[in-house]
mmCIF file of C-alpha atoms in Angstrom:
data_model
loop_
_atom_site.group_PDB
_atom_site.id
_atom_site.type_symbol
_atom_site.label_atom_id
_atom_site.label_comp_id
_atom_site.label_asym_id
_atom_site.label_seq_id
_atom_site.Cartn_x
_atom_site.Cartn_y
_atom_site.Cartn_z
ATOM 1 C CA MET A 15 21.091 9.246 16.562
ATOM 2 C CA ASP A 16 24.198 8.082 18.392
ATOM 3 C CA ASN A 17 25.466 5.067 20.287
ATOM 4 C CA MET A 18 23.348 6.010 23.261
ATOM 5 C CA TYR A 19 20.266 5.714 21.152
ATOM 6 C CA PHE A 20 20.994 2.478 19.300
ATOM 7 C CA GLY A 21 23.653 1.097 21.654
ATOM 8 C CA ASN A 22 21.661 -1.514 23.492
ATOM 9 C CA MET A 23 19.578 -2.786 20.604
ATOM 10 C CA SER A 24 20.027 -6.434 19.629
ATOM 11 C CA ARG A 25 20.683 -7.373 16.014
ATOM 12 C CA SER A 26 17.090 -8.477 15.490
ATOM 13 C CA ASP A 27 15.719 -5.319 17.138
ATOM 14 C CA MET A 28 17.880 -3.207 14.830
ATOM 15 C CA MET A 29 16.754 -5.127 11.745
ATOM 16 C CA LYS A 30 13.129 -4.841 12.855
ATOM 17 C CA ARG A 31 13.423 -1.079 13.310
ATOM 18 C CA ILE A 32 15.235 -0.734 9.941
ATOM 19 C CA LYS A 33 12.341 -2.543 8.240
ATOM 20 C CA GLU A 34 9.761 -0.377 9.983
ATOM 21 C CA LEU A 35 11.537 2.881 9.172
ATOM 22 C CA GLU A 36 12.191 1.886 5.582
ATOM 23 C CA PHE A 37 8.588 0.878 5.084
ATOM 24 C CA ALA A 38 7.411 4.255 6.411
ATOM 25 C CA VAL A 39 9.861 5.952 4.067
ATOM 26 C CA ILE A 40 8.597 3.921 1.063
ATOM 27 C CA GLU A 41 5.034 4.983 1.871
ATOM 28 C CA LEU A 42 5.986 8.637 2.280
ATOM 29 C CA ASN A 43 8.133 8.518 -0.854
ATOM 30 C CA ILE A 44 5.303 7.376 -3.120
ATOM 31 C CA TYR A 45 2.883 9.743 -1.363
ATOM 32 C CA LEU A 46 5.271 12.638 -2.039
ATOM 33 C CA ASP A 47 5.635 11.597 -5.699
ATOM 34 C CA ASN A 48 1.976 12.575 -6.070
ATOM 35 C CA HIS A 49 2.043 15.412 -3.494
ATOM 36 C CA PRO A 50 5.423 17.146 -3.765
ATOM 37 C CA MET A 51 4.096 20.318 -2.119
ATOM 38 C CA ASN A 52 2.986 18.595 1.089
ATOM 39 C CA GLN A 53 5.289 20.027 3.765
ATOM 40 C CA GLN A 54 4.172 17.773 6.602
ATOM 41 C CA ALA A 55 4.768 14.622 4.533
ATOM 42 C CA LEU A 56 8.172 15.960 3.518
ATOM 43 C CA MET A 57 9.151 16.700 7.128
ATOM 44 C CA ASP A 58 8.093 13.202 8.170
ATOM 45 C CA PHE A 59 10.022 11.710 5.237
ATOM 46 C CA ASN A 60 13.188 13.581 6.183
ATOM 47 C CA LYS A 61 12.849 12.740 9.874
ATOM 48 C CA PHE A 62 12.462 8.985 9.279
ATOM 49 C CA THR A 63 15.151 8.973 6.596
ATOM 50 C CA LYS A 64 17.620 10.559 9.010
ATOM 51 C CA GLU A 65 16.950 7.934 11.659
ATOM 52 C CA LEU A 66 17.043 5.137 9.065
ATOM 53 C CA MET A 67 20.414 6.218 7.685
ATOM 54 C CA ALA A 68 21.942 6.470 11.165
ATOM 55 C CA LEU A 69 20.579 3.086 12.190
ATOM 56 C CA LYS A 70 21.751 1.370 8.994
ATOM 57 C CA GLU A 71 25.224 2.793 9.456
ATOM 58 C CA LYS A 72 25.332 1.425 13.006
ATOM 59 C CA TYR A 73 23.990 -1.957 11.854
ATOM 60 C CA GLU A 74 26.540 -2.219 9.047
ATOM 61 C CA GLU A 75 29.422 -1.382 11.412
ATOM 62 C CA LYS A 76 28.433 -4.316 13.592
ATOM 63 C CA TYR A 77 27.014 -6.895 11.203
ATOM 64 C CA GLY A 78 28.364 -6.157 7.740
ATOM 65 C CA MET A 79 27.159 -4.532 4.560
ATOM 66 C CA LEU A 80 23.455 -4.077 3.881
ATOM 67 C CA THR A 81 23.900 -2.336 0.546
ATOM 68 C CA ASN A 82 26.265 -2.893 -2.366
ATOM 69 C CA PHE A 83 27.883 -0.656 -4.985
ATOM 70 C CA GLY A 84 29.274 2.023 -2.717
ATOM 71 C CA TYR A 85 26.422 2.569 -0.302
ATOM 72 C CA SER A 86 28.363 1.083 2.597
ATOM 73 C CA GLN A 87 31.957 0.275 3.501
ATOM 74 C CA SER A 88 33.190 -3.140 4.525
ATOM 75 C CA GLN A 89 35.375 -4.480 7.309
ATOM 76 C CA TYR A 90 37.997 -7.106 6.422
ATOM 77 C CA PRO A 91 37.284 -9.553 4.961
ATOM 78 C CA TRP A 92 34.661 -8.363 2.455
ATOM 79 C CA THR A 93 31.355 -8.715 4.312
ATOM 80 C CA TRP A 94 28.987 -8.610 1.325
ATOM 81 C CA VAL A 95 29.442 -12.347 0.780
ATOM 82 C CA ASN A 96 28.357 -13.216 4.329
ATOM 83 C CA GLU A 97 25.491 -15.653 4.666
ATOM 84 C CA PRO A 98 22.604 -15.998 5.245
ATOM 85 C CA TRP A 99 21.019 -14.058 2.388
ATOM 86 C CA PRO A 100 17.542 -12.576 2.908
ATOM 87 C CA TRP A 101 15.622 -15.461 1.335
ATOM 88 C CA GLU A 102 17.452 -17.862 3.696
ATOM 89 C CA SER A 103 17.111 -15.842 6.897
ATOM 90 C CA GLY A 104 13.681 -14.555 5.925
ATOM 91 C CA GLU A 105 14.846 -11.116 6.979
ATOM 92 C CA MET B 29 0.081 23.880 -40.288
ATOM 93 C CA ASP B 30 -2.912 24.982 -38.285
ATOM 94 C CA GLN B 31 -5.150 22.941 -40.510
ATOM 95 C CA PHE B 32 -3.955 19.873 -38.650
ATOM 96 C CA TYR B 33 -4.937 21.317 -35.312
ATOM 97 C CA PHE B 34 -7.949 23.510 -35.859
ATOM 98 C CA PRO B 35 -10.933 21.192 -35.411
ATOM 99 C CA CYS B 36 -9.095 18.920 -33.091
ATOM 100 C CA MET B 37 -8.958 20.529 -29.664
ATOM 101 C CA ASN B 38 -8.237 17.918 -27.026
ATOM 102 C CA ARG B 39 -11.441 15.921 -26.979
ATOM 103 C CA MET B 40 -11.066 15.252 -23.295
ATOM 104 C CA TYR B 41 -10.779 18.966 -22.623
ATOM 105 C CA MET B 42 -14.094 19.572 -24.294
ATOM 106 C CA GLN B 43 -15.993 17.086 -22.169
ATOM 107 C CA LYS B 44 -18.589 18.330 -19.735
ATOM 108 C CA GLN B 45 -17.799 18.908 -16.108
ATOM 109 C CA ILE B 46 -20.201 17.841 -13.413
ATOM 110 C CA SER B 47 -20.225 18.937 -9.760
ATOM 111 C CA ILE B 48 -20.304 16.322 -7.045
ATOM 112 C CA PRO B 49 -20.639 17.047 -3.304
ATOM 113 C CA ASN B 50 -17.860 19.024 -1.603
ATOM 114 C CA GLY B 51 -17.549 21.298 -4.607
ATOM 115 C CA ILE B 52 -15.463 18.762 -6.528
ATOM 116 C CA LYS B 53 -15.788 18.987 -10.289
ATOM 117 C CA ILE B 54 -15.466 15.769 -12.211
ATOM 118 C CA THR B 55 -15.687 15.116 -15.920
ATOM 119 C CA ILE B 56 -17.849 12.510 -17.573
ATOM 120 C CA SER B 57 -16.160 9.570 -19.318
ATOM 121 C CA ARG B 58 -13.134 9.940 -17.074
ATOM 122 C CA ALA B 59 -12.183 7.790 -14.102
ATOM 123 C CA PHE B 60 -11.856 9.781 -10.906
ATOM 124 C CA VAL B 61 -10.085 8.716 -7.729
ATOM 125 C CA PRO B 62 -10.253 11.207 -4.842
ATOM 126 C CA ASP B 63 -6.976 12.561 -3.524
ATOM 127 C CA GLN B 64 -5.790 10.997 -0.278
ATOM 128 C CA PRO B 65 -5.625 13.654 2.449
ATOM 129 C CA TYR B 66 -2.497 13.616 4.630
ATOM 130 C CA THR B 67 -3.871 13.127 8.101
ATOM 131 C CA ASN B 68 -2.127 10.804 10.534
ATOM 132 C CA MET B 69 0.131 7.765 10.598
ATOM 133 C CA PHE B 70 0.093 4.400 12.315
ATOM 134 C CA PRO B 71 2.941 3.742 14.767
ATOM 135 C CA LEU B 72 5.698 2.364 12.522
ATOM 136 C CA ASP B 73 5.645 -1.197 13.880
ATOM 137 C CA GLU B 74 1.912 -1.368 13.313
ATOM 138 C CA ALA B 75 2.252 0.163 9.830
ATOM 139 C CA LEU B 76 4.589 -2.597 8.628
ATOM 140 C CA LEU B 77 2.276 -5.304 9.960
ATOM 141 C CA LYS B 78 -0.755 -3.700 8.359
ATOM 142 C CA GLY B 79 0.867 -3.008 4.990
ATOM 143 C CA THR B 80 0.296 0.736 5.005
ATOM 144 C CA LEU B 81 1.452 3.750 7.002
ATOM 145 C CA PHE B 82 -1.863 5.502 6.486
ATOM 146 C CA PRO B 83 -4.996 4.769 8.545
ATOM 147 C CA ASN B 84 -7.164 6.277 5.802
ATOM 148 C CA LEU B 85 -5.850 3.722 3.275
ATOM 149 C CA TYR B 86 -5.999 0.727 5.586
ATOM 150 C CA VAL B 87 -8.612 -1.878 4.729
ATOM 151 C CA PRO B 88 -9.138 -4.550 7.406
ATOM 152 C CA TYR B 89 -8.962 -7.829 5.557
ATOM 153 C CA PRO B 90 -12.448 -9.283 5.036
ATOM 154 C CA ILE B 91 -11.588 -12.719 6.376
ATOM 155 C CA LYS B 92 -12.073 -12.990 10.168
ATOM 156 C CA SER B 93 -9.274 -15.455 10.832
ATOM 157 C CA MET B 94 -6.818 -12.887 9.518
ATOM 158 C CA GLU B 95 -7.499 -10.502 12.377
ATOM 159 C CA MET C 23 20.894 2.378 -11.683
ATOM 160 C CA TRP C 24 19.718 0.163 -8.895
ATOM 161 C CA ILE C 25 21.442 -0.944 -5.729
ATOM 162 C CA TYR C 26 20.535 -4.037 -3.758
ATOM 163 C CA GLU C 27 19.632 -3.929 -0.121
ATOM 164 C CA LYS C 28 20.360 -7.208 1.641
ATOM 165 C CA LYS C 29 17.029 -7.438 3.455
ATOM 166 C CA LEU C 30 13.390 -8.147 2.650
ATOM 167 C CA GLU C 31 10.744 -5.419 2.673
ATOM 168 C CA TYR C 32 8.625 -7.702 4.886
ATOM 169 C CA PRO C 33 9.948 -10.700 6.846
ATOM 170 C CA VAL C 34 9.154 -14.190 5.515
ATOM 171 C CA HIS C 35 9.387 -17.181 7.865
ATOM 172 C CA ILE C 36 7.427 -20.047 6.370
ATOM 173 C CA LYS C 37 7.469 -23.102 8.631
ATOM 174 C CA SER C 38 4.889 -24.855 6.501
ATOM 175 C CA LYS C 39 5.931 -27.593 4.103
ATOM 176 C CA ASP C 40 2.704 -27.199 2.127
ATOM 177 C CA LEU C 41 4.113 -27.977 -1.301
ATOM 178 C CA LYS C 42 0.740 -27.667 -2.993
ATOM 179 C CA MET C 43 0.529 -24.100 -1.714
ATOM 180 C CA ALA C 44 4.008 -23.355 -3.117
ATOM 181 C CA LYS C 45 2.723 -24.453 -6.506
ATOM 182 C CA LEU C 46 -0.142 -21.960 -6.196
ATOM 183 C CA LEU C 47 1.961 -19.103 -4.797
ATOM 184 C CA VAL C 48 4.001 -19.179 -7.979
ATOM 185 C CA ALA C 49 0.995 -17.442 -9.586
ATOM 186 C CA GLN C 50 2.182 -14.193 -8.000
ATOM 187 C CA TYR C 51 5.781 -14.803 -9.070
ATOM 188 C CA GLY C 52 5.487 -15.487 -12.799
ATOM 189 C CA GLY C 53 1.739 -15.404 -13.462
ATOM 190 C CA PRO C 54 -0.206 -12.863 -15.566
ATOM 191 C CA ASP C 55 -1.053 -10.656 -12.558
ATOM 192 C CA GLY C 56 2.051 -11.436 -10.543
ATOM 193 C CA GLU C 57 4.745 -9.255 -9.071
ATOM 194 C CA LEU C 58 7.335 -9.804 -11.806
ATOM 195 C CA GLY C 59 4.855 -8.590 -14.387
ATOM 196 C CA ALA C 60 4.007 -5.611 -12.181
ATOM 197 C CA ALA C 61 7.656 -4.578 -11.870
ATOM 198 C CA VAL C 62 8.375 -4.874 -15.589
ATOM 199 C CA ARG C 63 5.077 -3.177 -16.514
ATOM 200 C CA TYR C 64 5.693 -0.048 -14.443
ATOM 201 C CA LEU C 65 9.408 0.215 -15.076
ATOM 202 C CA ASN C 66 8.787 -0.108 -18.788
ATOM 203 C CA GLN C 67 6.007 2.472 -18.835
ATOM 204 C CA ARG C 68 7.950 5.120 -16.911
ATOM 205 C CA TYR C 69 9.920 6.216 -19.990
ATOM 206 C CA THR C 70 6.920 7.817 -21.658
ATOM 207 C CA MET C 71 5.132 9.321 -18.670
ATOM 208 C CA PRO C 72 4.413 13.023 -19.236
ATOM 209 C CA THR C 73 5.479 14.635 -15.942
ATOM 210 C CA GLY C 74 8.248 14.420 -13.371
ATOM 211 C CA LYS C 75 5.690 13.251 -10.821
ATOM 212 C CA THR C 76 4.392 10.382 -12.922
ATOM 213 C CA LYS C 77 7.887 9.298 -13.999
ATOM 214 C CA ALA C 78 8.850 9.204 -10.305
ATOM 215 C CA LEU C 79 5.755 7.241 -9.329
ATOM 216 C CA LEU C 80 6.142 4.558 -11.999
ATOM 217 C CA ASN C 81 9.843 4.283 -11.164
ATOM 218 C CA ASP C 82 9.233 3.956 -7.432
ATOM 219 C CA ILE C 83 6.264 1.602 -7.492
ATOM 220 C CA GLY C 84 8.111 -0.497 -10.111
ATOM 221 C CA THR C 85 11.047 -0.666 -7.723
ATOM 222 C CA GLU C 86 8.837 -1.665 -4.791
ATOM 223 C CA GLU C 87 7.368 -4.418 -6.978
ATOM 224 C CA LEU C 88 10.865 -5.863 -7.369
ATOM 225 C CA ALA C 89 10.934 -6.168 -3.571
ATOM 226 C CA HIS C 90 7.598 -8.010 -3.807
ATOM 227 C CA VAL C 91 9.006 -10.386 -6.432
ATOM 228 C CA GLU C 92 11.686 -11.189 -3.870
ATOM 229 C CA ILE C 93 9.122 -11.762 -1.103
ATOM 230 C CA ILE C 94 7.079 -14.185 -3.222
ATOM 231 C CA ALA C 95 10.167 -16.019 -4.495
ATOM 232 C CA THR C 96 11.388 -16.295 -0.892
ATOM 233 C CA MET C 97 8.099 -17.907 0.160
ATOM 234 C CA VAL C 98 8.367 -20.418 -2.672
ATOM 235 C CA TYR C 99 12.048 -21.049 -1.952
ATOM 236 C CA GLN C 100 11.458 -21.650 1.756
ATOM 237 C CA ILE C 101 8.717 -24.197 1.101
ATOM 238 C CA LEU C 102 10.524 -26.011 -1.722
ATOM 239 C CA HIS C 103 14.120 -26.090 -0.663
ATOM 240 C CA ASN C 104 14.098 -29.171 1.571
ATOM 241 C CA ALA C 105 11.469 -31.173 -0.270
ATOM 242 C CA THR C 106 12.480 -34.555 -1.636
ATOM 243 C CA PRO C 107 11.800 -35.522 -5.270
ATOM 244 C CA GLU C 108 9.122 -37.940 -4.060
ATOM 245 C CA GLU C 109 7.366 -35.251 -1.967
ATOM 246 C CA LEU C 110 7.436 -32.886 -4.927
ATOM 247 C CA LYS C 111 5.993 -35.545 -7.187
ATOM 248 C CA GLN C 112 3.167 -36.292 -4.734
ATOM 249 C CA ALA C 113 2.283 -32.598 -4.536
ATOM 250 C CA GLY C 114 1.934 -32.375 -8.310
ATOM 251 C CA LEU C 115 5.368 -30.786 -8.631
ATOM 252 C CA GLY C 116 7.053 -33.633 -10.485
ATOM 253 C CA GLY C 117 7.396 -31.384 -13.501
ATOM 254 C CA GLN C 118 8.918 -28.682 -11.312
ATOM 255 C CA TYR C 119 11.506 -31.189 -10.054
ATOM 256 C CA VAL C 120 12.388 -32.451 -13.521
ATOM 257 C CA GLN C 121 12.901 -29.001 -15.002
ATOM 258 C CA HIS C 122 14.002 -26.893 -12.027
ATOM 259 C CA ASP C 123 14.849 -29.177 -9.094
ATOM 260 C CA ASN C 124 14.057 -27.154 -5.935
ATOM 261 C CA ALA C 125 14.658 -23.762 -7.534
ATOM 262 C CA PRO C 126 11.886 -21.177 -7.752
ATOM 263 C CA PHE C 127 11.025 -20.426 -11.373
ATOM 264 C CA PRO C 128 8.716 -17.649 -12.645
ATOM 265 C CA THR C 129 5.755 -19.413 -14.232
ATOM 266 C CA ASP C 130 2.016 -19.214 -13.732
ATOM 267 C CA VAL C 131 0.234 -21.897 -11.670
ATOM 268 C CA ASN C 132 0.116 -24.202 -14.679
ATOM 269 C CA GLY C 133 3.823 -23.969 -15.380
ATOM 270 C CA VAL C 134 3.551 -21.547 -18.301
ATOM 271 C CA PRO C 135 6.691 -19.401 -18.181
ATOM 272 C CA TRP C 136 6.423 -15.665 -17.508
ATOM 273 C CA THR C 137 5.995 -13.677 -20.695
ATOM 274 C CA ALA C 138 5.997 -9.985 -21.624
ATOM 275 C CA ALA C 139 2.557 -10.672 -23.116
ATOM 276 C CA TYR C 140 1.297 -10.242 -19.524
ATOM 277 C CA ILE C 141 2.091 -6.537 -19.636
ATOM 278 C CA ALA C 142 1.133 -3.656 -21.876
ATOM 279 C CA THR C 143 2.637 -0.332 -22.821
ATOM 280 C CA LEU C 144 0.627 1.820 -25.196
ATOM 281 C CA GLY C 145 2.764 4.904 -24.703
ATOM 282 C CA ASP C 146 -0.392 6.905 -24.032
ATOM 283 C CA PRO C 147 -0.190 7.904 -20.355
ATOM 284 C CA VAL C 148 -3.956 7.838 -19.737
ATOM 285 C CA THR C 149 -4.165 4.338 -21.228
ATOM 286 C CA ASP C 150 -1.085 3.058 -19.409
ATOM 287 C CA ILE C 151 -2.253 4.301 -16.009
ATOM 288 C CA HIS C 152 -5.624 2.595 -16.565
ATOM 289 C CA GLU C 153 -3.697 -0.611 -17.261
ATOM 290 C CA ASP C 154 -1.813 -0.146 -13.994
ATOM 291 C CA MET C 155 -4.980 0.449 -11.977
ATOM 292 C CA ALA C 156 -6.495 -2.699 -13.472
ATOM 293 C CA ALA C 157 -3.290 -4.611 -12.737
ATOM 294 C CA GLU C 158 -3.439 -3.650 -9.052
ATOM 295 C CA GLN C 159 -7.039 -4.846 -8.832
ATOM 296 C CA LYS C 160 -6.195 -8.132 -10.571
ATOM 297 C CA ALA C 161 -3.299 -8.721 -8.191
ATOM 298 C CA ARG C 162 -5.529 -7.863 -5.218
ATOM 299 C CA ALA C 163 -8.142 -10.406 -6.334
ATOM 300 C CA THR C 164 -5.449 -13.042 -6.905
ATOM 301 C CA TYR C 165 -4.145 -12.531 -3.351
ATOM 302 C CA GLU C 166 -7.682 -13.005 -2.032
ATOM 303 C CA HIS C 167 -7.933 -16.284 -3.938
ATOM 304 C CA LEU C 168 -4.591 -17.443 -2.543
ATOM 305 C CA ILE C 169 -5.537 -16.471 1.026
ATOM 306 C CA ALA C 170 -8.771 -18.449 0.654
ATOM 307 C CA LEU C 171 -6.726 -21.550 -0.182
ATOM 308 C CA THR C 172 -4.476 -21.706 2.877
ATOM 309 C CA ASP C 173 -4.875 -21.950 6.639
ATOM 310 C CA GLU C 174 -1.194 -21.360 7.348
ATOM 311 C CA GLU C 175 -0.825 -18.148 9.325
ATOM 312 C CA ASP C 176 2.852 -17.752 8.281
ATOM 313 C CA ILE C 177 1.764 -17.610 4.649
ATOM 314 C CA LYS C 178 -1.412 -15.573 5.164
ATOM 315 C CA LYS C 179 0.424 -12.834 7.067
ATOM 316 C CA VAL C 180 2.706 -12.152 4.128
ATOM 317 C CA LEU C 181 -0.091 -12.404 1.553
ATOM 318 C CA LYS C 182 -2.159 -9.945 3.570
ATOM 319 C CA PHE C 183 0.717 -7.446 3.567
ATOM 320 C CA LEU C 184 1.067 -7.730 -0.217
ATOM 321 C CA TRP C 185 -2.722 -7.465 -0.593
ATOM 322 C CA GLN C 186 -2.756 -4.143 1.263
ATOM 323 C CA ARG C 187 0.099 -2.864 -0.925
ATOM 324 C CA GLU C 188 -2.140 -3.398 -3.978
ATOM 325 C CA VAL C 189 -4.759 -1.142 -2.379
ATOM 326 C CA VAL C 190 -2.172 1.575 -1.705
ATOM 327 C CA HIS C 191 -0.707 1.365 -5.213
ATOM 328 C CA TYR C 192 -4.190 1.574 -6.728
ATOM 329 C CA GLN C 193 -4.758 4.836 -4.844
ATOM 330 C CA ARG C 194 -1.429 6.222 -6.087
ATOM 331 C CA PHE C 195 -2.191 5.341 -9.707
ATOM 332 C CA GLY C 196 -5.651 6.840 -9.339
ATOM 333 C CA GLU C 197 -4.175 10.099 -8.096
ATOM 334 C CA ALA C 198 -1.682 10.005 -10.954
ATOM 335 C CA LEU C 199 -4.491 9.573 -13.476
ATOM 336 C CA VAL C 200 -6.334 12.656 -12.192
ATOM 337 C CA ASP C 201 -3.026 14.497 -12.253
ATOM 338 C CA ILE C 202 -2.376 13.510 -15.877
ATOM 339 C CA TYR C 203 -5.814 14.727 -16.920
ATOM 340 C CA GLU C 204 -5.153 18.046 -15.183
ATOM 341 C CA TYR C 205 -1.806 18.287 -16.910
ATOM 342 C CA LEU C 206 -3.322 17.619 -20.329
ATOM 343 C CA ASP C 207 -6.079 20.156 -19.659
ATOM 344 C CA SER C 208 -3.677 22.830 -18.443
ATOM 345 C CA LYS C 209 -1.512 22.381 -21.507
ATOM 346 C CA ASN C 210 -4.605 22.354 -23.672
ATOM 347 C CA VAL C 211 -2.772 19.507 -25.317
ATOM 348 C CA PHE C 212 -4.059 18.779 -28.780
ATOM 349 C CA ASP C 213 -5.273 15.386 -29.774
ATOM 350 C CA MET C 214 -2.253 13.134 -29.867
ATOM 351 C CA SER C 215 -3.101 11.284 -33.057
ATOM 352 C CA ILE C 216 -3.369 14.604 -34.913
ATOM 353 C CA LYS C 217 0.016 15.635 -33.571
ATOM 354 C CA LYS C 218 1.528 12.465 -34.906
ATOM 355 C CA GLU C 219 0.056 13.038 -38.387
ATOM 356 C CA LYS C 220 1.531 16.474 -38.316
ATOM 357 C CA SER C 221 5.029 15.364 -37.352
ATOM 358 C CA ALA C 222 4.948 12.785 -40.138
ATOM 359 C CA GLU C 223 4.584 15.558 -42.735
#
């Protein structure tokens, strides 16, 4: 999961892929809550989570913080206050 | 102390079990939802559009214009 | 502890200015079977779930419901935010304008504010999971009613996503219920009311 992989993705492509990966991870997460011994589900969860974390890090480097309270660093000036917010952009 | 417990085994535990096909035992007066088997996944872009990652949980919406 | 992620779970781009639909969509924001109630219901019930698995499930579905609250509120916000007072009044939202201007507010379709009376917590895990399964079915039916009342594809797409989530959550709660029964059986747990009498001694 390096620059080669995500390098030529546009902002909207990155956000689209983040949504898709995170949705898959939500599904696998609540499946695993009920089936903690399922190895295949766990492997899929870990695989998607790894790609999601790498992609979010790349997105945040370019476009500012996606998560607050210590889950991402900020460039100067503080990017958390950047607009639009999700209900405005719809993303 | 035992006097509080003795006649009062878990009532649910004492209910009768019934066999249904596939060797599954269910108990009367209990709701039963079958376990979802882990089979395959939709491609991730399709999963988000459909609202589930799992083909075996996907219900095509009954209204035609939605398709 | 929760953190916020500055994105929606599912994208919402409502071009429609169907104010009457916004008034109806509010049902799933602050109505009896809406998303806010779902989030509070599950997050409140998680404290007294009997196993690590069921605590995790209530926690995680409760958290996903917060993302659904945001999706519904975003739909309402996007439809309302440019409407003039006169347009709101004509759509039957004069009361909305007087009390809330263009801001989304969690009420049911008739303007009754969200209340904790919409949720239940008995503290008995079998009972609480039944409540949750019923809640998912009620929300599913409500989404079907909302979908029947609009022709706007932008709106229907999002409602359909949320509708399918109700089906998935129902399955998860159903599995959890079977799991709780197995847990109680394996523990040969004694009747809970008797246990309580005993501890009161």
